[in-house]
Amino acid sequence: MMSIYSPSVITQPPYQRIRSVHSTVKAMSDRTVTAAASQRKSSSSAFEARFSLVLALASQTSSLSQRRTFLMDLATETSKYLFPRRFEPRNFEEALMSVPDLETVKFQVLSRTDLYEIRQVEPYFIAETTMPGKNGFDLNGASQSFNVLAEYLFGKNTTKESMEMTTPVVTRRTQSQGEKMDMTTPVITKRLEDRDTWQMSFVMPSKYGSSLPLPKDPSVAIKEVPSKIVAVSAFSGFVTDEEVQQREAALRNALKNDGQFQVKIGAPVEVAQYNPPFTLPFTRRNEIALEVERKEE
């Protein structure tokens, strides 16, 4: 590098010496600025790298936390089906039955026989829809209705809130007067006598009470079911329309000999199904229910 005091500069004419000195100073200044800029860039790059690393670690931590929460929720929900509960059995068939450990309608057993039990059912709310087709247990119609109600339960509502699943699913046959439904479970299918149609309903989680979000689907209605007394007979296996007719007739016939309760006039039959489709037939719990009232003394 040429110094401003080197002999070649001193021997130059004055105007050339001034120009040379100016050029040399400018070059030194440019190198100084470039070095400073390079240092700042290096410092900035290091900061950006550290900041990116922090963001990556935070994102990974959040992702792990979300996965951990999801896995915990999945394990909790799965355990409700892997470790089911059982009702107090009346016979060997009922001893094999199990139901998922989900919320269900609260009731008190008033009396029991070998064929049925009498329950005092507490009030509850339901989401209800009318089923397509003429049968209550047609696979296609039941699936469509179940999906409609499940969509409401899991977020297709005015608050987009996902609610907990309850049990059982109830299919119900009712009279055409449009009277309120009254059964102890989450899904109810009911047949309208003069139009030969059925309705299905889900029992709503009790924590919402009357403050349930409204459905977006106009085919879904929210109703309150008042406290009722019902006679219930349990059976296992898969439900068919023919079996419902037979078991309803058997229950009605058995109740004729009950000393305290009688079937309420116009009472529709309700069928409660507690288990998911993958449950083994002999461990499934289904119930036939009829509303009853105390006999006058």
mmCIF file of C-alpha atoms in Angstrom:
data_model
loop_
_atom_site.group_PDB
_atom_site.id
_atom_site.type_symbol
_atom_site.label_atom_id
_atom_site.label_comp_id
_atom_site.label_asym_id
_atom_site.label_seq_id
_atom_site.Cartn_x
_atom_site.Cartn_y
_atom_site.Cartn_z
ATOM 1 C CA MET A 1 0.000 0.000 0.000
ATOM 2 C CA MET A 2 1.318 3.505 -0.917
ATOM 3 C CA SER A 3 1.862 5.822 2.048
ATOM 4 C CA ILE A 4 1.057 9.534 1.745
ATOM 5 C CA TYR A 5 4.635 10.191 2.824
ATOM 6 C CA SER A 6 6.352 7.919 0.276
ATOM 7 C CA PRO A 7 9.061 9.526 -1.999
ATOM 8 C CA SER A 8 7.001 8.984 -5.144
ATOM 9 C CA VAL A 9 4.234 11.161 -3.707
ATOM 10 C CA ILE A 10 6.535 13.907 -2.401
ATOM 11 C CA THR A 11 8.338 14.275 -5.770
ATOM 12 C CA GLN A 12 5.065 14.679 -7.665
ATOM 13 C CA PRO A 13 3.744 18.136 -8.593
ATOM 14 C CA PRO A 14 1.575 19.769 -5.906
ATOM 15 C CA TYR A 15 -1.744 19.231 -7.674
ATOM 16 C CA GLN A 16 -0.879 15.561 -8.324
ATOM 17 C CA ARG A 17 0.241 15.085 -4.720
ATOM 18 C CA ILE A 18 -3.104 16.467 -3.479
ATOM 19 C CA ARG A 19 -5.029 14.155 -5.833
ATOM 20 C CA SER A 20 -2.954 11.144 -4.775
ATOM 21 C CA VAL A 21 -3.433 11.894 -1.099
ATOM 22 C CA HIS A 22 -7.188 12.289 -1.641
ATOM 23 C CA SER A 23 -7.405 8.971 -3.491
ATOM 24 C CA THR A 24 -5.425 7.178 -0.827
ATOM 25 C CA VAL A 25 -7.548 8.583 2.037
ATOM 26 C CA LYS A 26 -10.767 7.711 0.140
ATOM 27 C CA ALA A 27 -9.591 4.131 -0.415
ATOM 28 C CA MET A 28 -8.700 3.754 3.259
ATOM 29 C CA SER A 29 -12.096 5.194 4.243
ATOM 30 C CA ASP A 30 -13.958 2.819 1.897
ATOM 31 C CA ARG A 31 -12.112 -0.171 3.321
ATOM 32 C CA THR A 32 -12.981 0.969 6.855
ATOM 33 C CA VAL A 33 -16.701 1.356 5.973
ATOM 34 C CA THR A 34 -16.761 -2.021 4.196
ATOM 35 C CA ALA A 35 -15.165 -3.712 7.192
ATOM 36 C CA ALA A 36 -17.681 -2.111 9.578
ATOM 37 C CA ALA A 37 -20.600 -3.074 7.349
ATOM 38 C CA SER A 38 -19.276 -6.609 7.117
ATOM 39 C CA GLN A 39 -19.021 -6.768 10.902
ATOM 40 C CA ARG A 40 -22.573 -5.435 11.308
ATOM 41 C CA LYS A 41 -23.860 -7.934 8.738
ATOM 42 C CA SER A 42 -22.098 -10.758 10.518
ATOM 43 C CA SER A 43 -23.521 -9.606 13.848
ATOM 44 C CA SER A 44 -27.005 -9.282 12.294
ATOM 45 C CA SER A 45 -26.776 -12.726 10.710
ATOM 46 C CA ALA A 46 -25.800 -14.257 14.046
ATOM 47 C CA PHE A 47 -28.737 -12.548 15.748
ATOM 48 C CA GLU A 48 -31.150 -13.725 13.036
ATOM 49 C CA ALA A 49 -29.816 -17.251 13.333
ATOM 50 C CA ARG A 50 -30.306 -17.238 17.110
ATOM 51 C CA PHE A 51 -33.798 -15.761 16.734
ATOM 52 C CA SER A 52 -34.750 -18.371 14.118
ATOM 53 C CA LEU A 53 -33.486 -21.108 16.419
ATOM 54 C CA VAL A 54 -35.610 -19.774 19.285
ATOM 55 C CA LEU A 55 -38.683 -19.704 17.019
ATOM 56 C CA ALA A 56 -38.001 -23.236 15.801
ATOM 57 C CA LEU A 57 -37.615 -24.523 19.366
ATOM 58 C CA ALA A 58 -40.792 -22.709 20.451
ATOM 59 C CA SER A 59 -42.695 -24.149 17.490
ATOM 60 C CA GLN A 60 -41.393 -27.623 18.234
ATOM 61 C CA THR A 61 -42.327 -27.281 21.898
ATOM 62 C CA SER A 62 -45.828 -26.082 20.956
ATOM 63 C CA SER A 63 -46.193 -28.928 18.482
ATOM 64 C CA LEU A 64 -45.060 -31.466 21.071
ATOM 65 C CA SER A 65 -47.454 -29.952 23.623
ATOM 66 C CA GLN A 66 -50.334 -30.171 21.161
ATOM 67 C CA ARG A 67 -49.470 -33.745 20.272
ATOM 68 C CA ARG A 68 -49.183 -34.618 23.957
ATOM 69 C CA THR A 69 -52.600 -33.051 24.642
ATOM 70 C CA PHE A 70 -54.116 -34.859 21.664
ATOM 71 C CA LEU A 71 -52.655 -38.197 22.753
ATOM 72 C CA MET A 72 -53.881 -37.679 26.321
ATOM 73 C CA ASP A 73 -57.382 -36.837 25.069
ATOM 74 C CA LEU A 74 -57.308 -39.833 22.738
ATOM 75 C CA ALA A 75 -56.202 -42.114 25.577
ATOM 76 C CA THR A 76 -58.956 -40.760 27.829
ATOM 77 C CA GLU A 77 -61.660 -41.267 25.213
ATOM 78 C CA THR A 78 -60.356 -44.720 24.274
ATOM 79 C CA SER A 79 -60.357 -45.837 27.915
ATOM 80 C CA LYS A 80 -64.087 -45.111 28.087
ATOM 81 C CA TYR A 81 -64.612 -47.914 25.575
ATOM 82 C CA LEU A 82 -61.782 -50.238 26.647
ATOM 83 C CA PHE A 83 -62.849 -50.092 30.308
ATOM 84 C CA PRO A 84 -66.671 -49.987 30.125
ATOM 85 C CA ARG A 85 -69.073 -50.134 33.025
ATOM 86 C CA ARG A 86 -71.997 -52.447 33.705
ATOM 87 C CA PHE A 87 -75.502 -52.026 35.015
ATOM 88 C CA GLU A 88 -76.622 -54.238 37.887
ATOM 89 C CA PRO A 89 -77.567 -57.472 36.071
ATOM 90 C CA ARG A 90 -80.866 -59.289 36.511
ATOM 91 C CA ASN A 91 -79.670 -62.454 34.741
ATOM 92 C CA PHE A 92 -76.676 -64.062 33.009
ATOM 93 C CA GLU A 93 -77.360 -62.316 29.686
ATOM 94 C CA GLU A 94 -77.222 -58.887 31.353
ATOM 95 C CA ALA A 95 -74.070 -59.879 33.260
ATOM 96 C CA LEU A 96 -72.226 -60.078 29.919
ATOM 97 C CA MET A 97 -73.449 -56.680 28.749
ATOM 98 C CA SER A 98 -71.267 -53.583 29.065
ATOM 99 C CA VAL A 99 -71.662 -49.923 28.140
ATOM 100 C CA PRO A 100 -69.071 -47.180 27.410
ATOM 101 C CA ASP A 101 -68.178 -45.023 30.393
ATOM 102 C CA LEU A 102 -69.976 -41.985 28.968
ATOM 103 C CA GLU A 103 -72.551 -39.674 30.506
ATOM 104 C CA THR A 104 -76.083 -41.024 30.362
ATOM 105 C CA VAL A 105 -79.490 -40.055 31.695
ATOM 106 C CA LYS A 106 -79.791 -40.216 35.469
ATOM 107 C CA PHE A 107 -82.458 -42.464 36.946
ATOM 108 C CA GLN A 108 -83.491 -44.267 40.103
ATOM 109 C CA VAL A 109 -84.655 -47.886 40.067
ATOM 110 C CA LEU A 110 -88.049 -48.137 41.790
ATOM 111 C CA SER A 111 -88.602 -51.891 41.430
ATOM 112 C CA ARG A 112 -87.211 -54.940 39.607
ATOM 113 C CA THR A 113 -88.548 -58.246 38.320
ATOM 114 C CA ASP A 114 -86.979 -61.051 36.302
ATOM 115 C CA LEU A 115 -88.272 -59.459 33.093
ATOM 116 C CA TYR A 116 -87.976 -55.692 33.589
ATOM 117 C CA GLU A 117 -87.265 -52.855 35.981
ATOM 118 C CA ILE A 118 -89.173 -49.659 36.746
ATOM 119 C CA ARG A 119 -87.134 -46.427 36.637
ATOM 120 C CA GLN A 120 -87.806 -42.868 37.707
ATOM 121 C CA VAL A 121 -85.966 -40.852 35.048
ATOM 122 C CA GLU A 122 -84.692 -37.322 35.689
ATOM 123 C CA PRO A 123 -85.354 -34.509 33.151
ATOM 124 C CA TYR A 124 -82.873 -34.046 30.296
ATOM 125 C CA PHE A 125 -82.454 -32.321 26.922
ATOM 126 C CA ILE A 126 -82.223 -33.968 23.528
ATOM 127 C CA ALA A 127 -81.318 -33.086 19.938
ATOM 128 C CA GLU A 128 -83.815 -34.740 17.605
ATOM 129 C CA THR A 129 -84.208 -35.382 13.886
ATOM 130 C CA THR A 130 -86.716 -37.284 11.731
ATOM 131 C CA MET A 131 -85.350 -40.399 10.050
ATOM 132 C CA PRO A 132 -85.826 -41.136 6.334
ATOM 133 C CA GLY A 133 -87.560 -44.343 5.341
ATOM 134 C CA LYS A 134 -90.293 -46.408 6.966
ATOM 135 C CA ASN A 135 -88.202 -48.473 9.386
ATOM 136 C CA GLY A 136 -86.529 -47.427 12.601
ATOM 137 C CA PHE A 137 -83.530 -49.706 12.184
ATOM 138 C CA ASP A 138 -82.805 -49.464 8.485
ATOM 139 C CA LEU A 139 -79.008 -49.169 8.206
ATOM 140 C CA ASN A 140 -79.016 -46.380 5.630
ATOM 141 C CA GLY A 141 -81.679 -44.269 7.334
ATOM 142 C CA ALA A 142 -80.167 -44.772 10.785
ATOM 143 C CA SER A 143 -76.702 -43.800 9.519
ATOM 144 C CA GLN A 144 -77.996 -40.616 7.880
ATOM 145 C CA SER A 145 -79.841 -39.529 11.016
ATOM 146 C CA PHE A 146 -76.932 -40.390 13.282
ATOM 147 C CA ASN A 147 -74.567 -38.322 11.121
ATOM 148 C CA VAL A 148 -76.926 -35.326 11.163
ATOM 149 C CA LEU A 149 -77.069 -35.367 14.966
ATOM 150 C CA ALA A 150 -73.336 -36.059 15.307
ATOM 151 C CA GLU A 151 -72.548 -33.018 13.129
ATOM 152 C CA TYR A 152 -74.583 -30.845 15.493
ATOM 153 C CA LEU A 153 -72.918 -32.380 18.542
ATOM 154 C CA PHE A 154 -69.406 -31.916 17.164
ATOM 155 C CA GLY A 155 -69.637 -28.316 15.990
ATOM 156 C CA LYS A 156 -72.351 -27.676 13.409
ATOM 157 C CA ASN A 157 -74.115 -25.261 15.745
ATOM 158 C CA THR A 158 -74.341 -21.513 16.296
ATOM 159 C CA THR A 159 -71.338 -21.417 18.641
ATOM 160 C CA LYS A 160 -69.276 -23.989 16.672
ATOM 161 C CA GLU A 161 -68.791 -25.829 19.954
ATOM 162 C CA SER A 162 -67.840 -29.496 20.066
ATOM 163 C CA MET A 163 -69.751 -31.270 22.832
ATOM 164 C CA GLU A 164 -69.108 -34.572 24.563
ATOM 165 C CA MET A 165 -70.717 -37.758 23.310
ATOM 166 C CA THR A 166 -73.277 -39.345 25.596
ATOM 167 C CA THR A 167 -75.021 -42.705 25.664
ATOM 168 C CA PRO A 168 -77.251 -44.410 24.650
ATOM 169 C CA VAL A 169 -78.757 -43.839 21.210
ATOM 170 C CA VAL A 170 -82.519 -44.119 21.384
ATOM 171 C CA THR A 171 -84.955 -44.819 18.589
ATOM 172 C CA ARG A 172 -88.504 -43.910 19.376
ATOM 173 C CA ARG A 173 -91.919 -44.559 17.899
ATOM 174 C CA THR A 174 -94.447 -41.888 18.838
ATOM 175 C CA GLN A 175 -97.953 -40.749 18.171
ATOM 176 C CA SER A 176 -98.670 -38.125 15.544
ATOM 177 C CA GLN A 177 -99.851 -35.496 18.050
ATOM 178 C CA GLY A 178 -96.280 -34.347 18.443
ATOM 179 C CA GLU A 179 -96.052 -34.898 22.183
ATOM 180 C CA LYS A 180 -92.713 -34.432 23.913
ATOM 181 C CA MET A 181 -90.263 -37.299 23.942
ATOM 182 C CA ASP A 182 -89.342 -38.851 27.224
ATOM 183 C CA MET A 183 -86.601 -41.431 27.382
ATOM 184 C CA THR A 184 -83.370 -41.818 29.239
ATOM 185 C CA THR A 185 -80.750 -41.724 26.540
ATOM 186 C CA PRO A 186 -78.926 -39.671 23.953
ATOM 187 C CA VAL A 187 -80.213 -40.934 20.658
ATOM 188 C CA ILE A 188 -83.900 -41.613 20.295
ATOM 189 C CA THR A 189 -85.730 -42.752 17.195
ATOM 190 C CA LYS A 190 -89.476 -42.534 17.205
ATOM 191 C CA ARG A 191 -92.086 -43.575 14.652
ATOM 192 C CA LEU A 192 -95.033 -41.321 13.879
ATOM 193 C CA GLU A 193 -98.024 -43.649 13.789
ATOM 194 C CA ASP A 194 -100.010 -42.188 10.902
ATOM 195 C CA ARG A 195 -97.020 -41.393 8.669
ATOM 196 C CA ASP A 196 -94.979 -44.505 9.511
ATOM 197 C CA THR A 197 -91.777 -42.569 10.156
ATOM 198 C CA TRP A 198 -89.216 -42.630 12.930
ATOM 199 C CA GLN A 199 -87.295 -40.020 14.867
ATOM 200 C CA MET A 200 -83.840 -40.231 16.378
ATOM 201 C CA SER A 201 -82.414 -38.119 19.178
ATOM 202 C CA PHE A 202 -79.204 -37.652 21.140
ATOM 203 C CA VAL A 203 -79.266 -36.966 24.851
ATOM 204 C CA MET A 204 -77.352 -33.736 25.447
ATOM 205 C CA PRO A 205 -74.573 -33.326 28.032
ATOM 206 C CA SER A 206 -76.216 -32.236 31.282
ATOM 207 C CA LYS A 207 -73.751 -29.405 31.961
ATOM 208 C CA TYR A 208 -75.416 -27.236 29.285
ATOM 209 C CA GLY A 209 -78.921 -27.434 30.705
ATOM 210 C CA SER A 210 -81.179 -25.154 28.672
ATOM 211 C CA SER A 211 -78.187 -23.178 27.328
ATOM 212 C CA LEU A 212 -77.423 -25.545 24.461
ATOM 213 C CA PRO A 213 -76.136 -23.976 21.223
ATOM 214 C CA LEU A 214 -78.732 -23.876 18.476
ATOM 215 C CA PRO A 215 -78.336 -26.256 15.515
ATOM 216 C CA LYS A 216 -77.520 -24.828 12.087
ATOM 217 C CA ASP A 217 -79.333 -27.697 10.388
ATOM 218 C CA PRO A 218 -83.105 -26.953 10.406
ATOM 219 C CA SER A 219 -83.857 -30.688 10.547
ATOM 220 C CA VAL A 220 -82.415 -30.829 14.084
ATOM 221 C CA ALA A 221 -84.587 -29.677 17.001
ATOM 222 C CA ILE A 222 -83.697 -29.189 20.670
ATOM 223 C CA LYS A 223 -86.276 -30.381 23.200
ATOM 224 C CA GLU A 224 -86.576 -30.830 26.943
ATOM 225 C CA VAL A 225 -87.764 -34.218 28.182
ATOM 226 C CA PRO A 226 -89.597 -34.061 31.519
ATOM 227 C CA SER A 227 -89.161 -36.525 34.358
ATOM 228 C CA LYS A 228 -90.982 -39.800 33.649
ATOM 229 C CA ILE A 229 -91.434 -43.317 34.994
ATOM 230 C CA VAL A 230 -90.526 -46.024 32.505
ATOM 231 C CA ALA A 231 -90.463 -49.806 32.380
ATOM 232 C CA VAL A 232 -87.250 -51.115 30.835
ATOM 233 C CA SER A 233 -86.272 -54.534 29.513
ATOM 234 C CA ALA A 234 -82.671 -55.164 28.394
ATOM 235 C CA PHE A 235 -81.403 -57.465 25.648
ATOM 236 C CA SER A 236 -78.155 -58.060 23.745
ATOM 237 C CA GLY A 237 -77.286 -58.444 20.057
ATOM 238 C CA PHE A 238 -78.090 -56.206 17.103
ATOM 239 C CA VAL A 239 -81.480 -54.491 16.934
ATOM 240 C CA THR A 240 -83.987 -55.172 14.151
ATOM 241 C CA ASP A 241 -87.538 -53.956 13.599
ATOM 242 C CA GLU A 242 -88.868 -57.495 14.056
ATOM 243 C CA GLU A 243 -87.085 -57.932 17.387
ATOM 244 C CA VAL A 244 -88.372 -54.576 18.618
ATOM 245 C CA GLN A 245 -91.953 -55.626 17.846
ATOM 246 C CA GLN A 246 -91.537 -58.921 19.691
ATOM 247 C CA ARG A 247 -89.886 -57.424 22.755
ATOM 248 C CA GLU A 248 -92.359 -54.541 22.929
ATOM 249 C CA ALA A 249 -95.245 -57.044 22.924
ATOM 250 C CA ALA A 250 -93.525 -59.133 25.611
ATOM 251 C CA LEU A 251 -92.953 -56.093 27.837
ATOM 252 C CA ARG A 252 -96.522 -54.862 27.454
ATOM 253 C CA ASN A 253 -97.805 -58.333 28.308
ATOM 254 C CA ALA A 254 -95.536 -58.622 31.395
ATOM 255 C CA LEU A 255 -96.657 -55.220 32.687
ATOM 256 C CA LYS A 256 -100.283 -56.388 32.728
ATOM 257 C CA ASN A 257 -99.392 -58.419 35.820
ATOM 258 C CA ASP A 258 -97.558 -55.607 37.631
ATOM 259 C CA GLY A 259 -99.245 -54.733 40.894
ATOM 260 C CA GLN A 260 -98.089 -51.085 41.051
ATOM 261 C CA PHE A 261 -97.577 -49.775 37.516
ATOM 262 C CA GLN A 262 -99.417 -49.874 34.217
ATOM 263 C CA VAL A 263 -98.506 -48.737 30.700
ATOM 264 C CA LYS A 264 -99.561 -45.162 30.122
ATOM 265 C CA ILE A 265 -102.210 -44.849 27.403
ATOM 266 C CA GLY A 266 -100.600 -43.953 24.074
ATOM 267 C CA ALA A 267 -97.079 -44.591 25.364
ATOM 268 C CA PRO A 268 -94.670 -45.097 22.421
ATOM 269 C CA VAL A 269 -91.935 -47.691 22.495
ATOM 270 C CA GLU A 270 -88.356 -46.458 22.791
ATOM 271 C CA VAL A 271 -85.242 -48.451 21.993
ATOM 272 C CA ALA A 272 -81.946 -47.468 23.634
ATOM 273 C CA GLN A 273 -78.655 -48.626 22.131
ATOM 274 C CA TYR A 274 -75.584 -48.047 24.275
ATOM 275 C CA ASN A 275 -72.673 -49.421 22.254
ATOM 276 C CA PRO A 276 -70.658 -48.463 19.159
ATOM 277 C CA PRO A 277 -70.957 -50.711 16.070
ATOM 278 C CA PHE A 278 -67.688 -52.582 16.701
ATOM 279 C CA THR A 279 -68.942 -54.044 20.021
ATOM 280 C CA LEU A 280 -69.381 -57.820 20.110
ATOM 281 C CA PRO A 281 -73.087 -58.766 19.860
ATOM 282 C CA PHE A 282 -73.278 -60.678 23.166
ATOM 283 C CA THR A 283 -71.748 -57.726 25.093
ATOM 284 C CA ARG A 284 -74.029 -55.082 23.585
ATOM 285 C CA ARG A 285 -76.716 -53.534 25.785
ATOM 286 C CA ASN A 286 -80.041 -52.539 24.256
ATOM 287 C CA GLU A 287 -83.202 -51.556 26.103
ATOM 288 C CA ILE A 288 -86.903 -51.508 25.284
ATOM 289 C CA ALA A 289 -88.744 -48.839 27.291
ATOM 290 C CA LEU A 290 -92.388 -47.904 27.802
ATOM 291 C CA GLU A 291 -93.708 -45.032 29.875
ATOM 292 C CA VAL A 292 -95.799 -46.211 32.809
ATOM 293 C CA GLU A 293 -97.842 -44.683 35.597
ATOM 294 C CA ARG A 294 -98.895 -45.808 39.043
ATOM 295 C CA LYS A 295 -102.148 -47.695 39.302
ATOM 296 C CA GLU A 296 -104.961 -46.032 41.171
ATOM 297 C CA GLU A 297 -105.724 -47.734 44.488
#
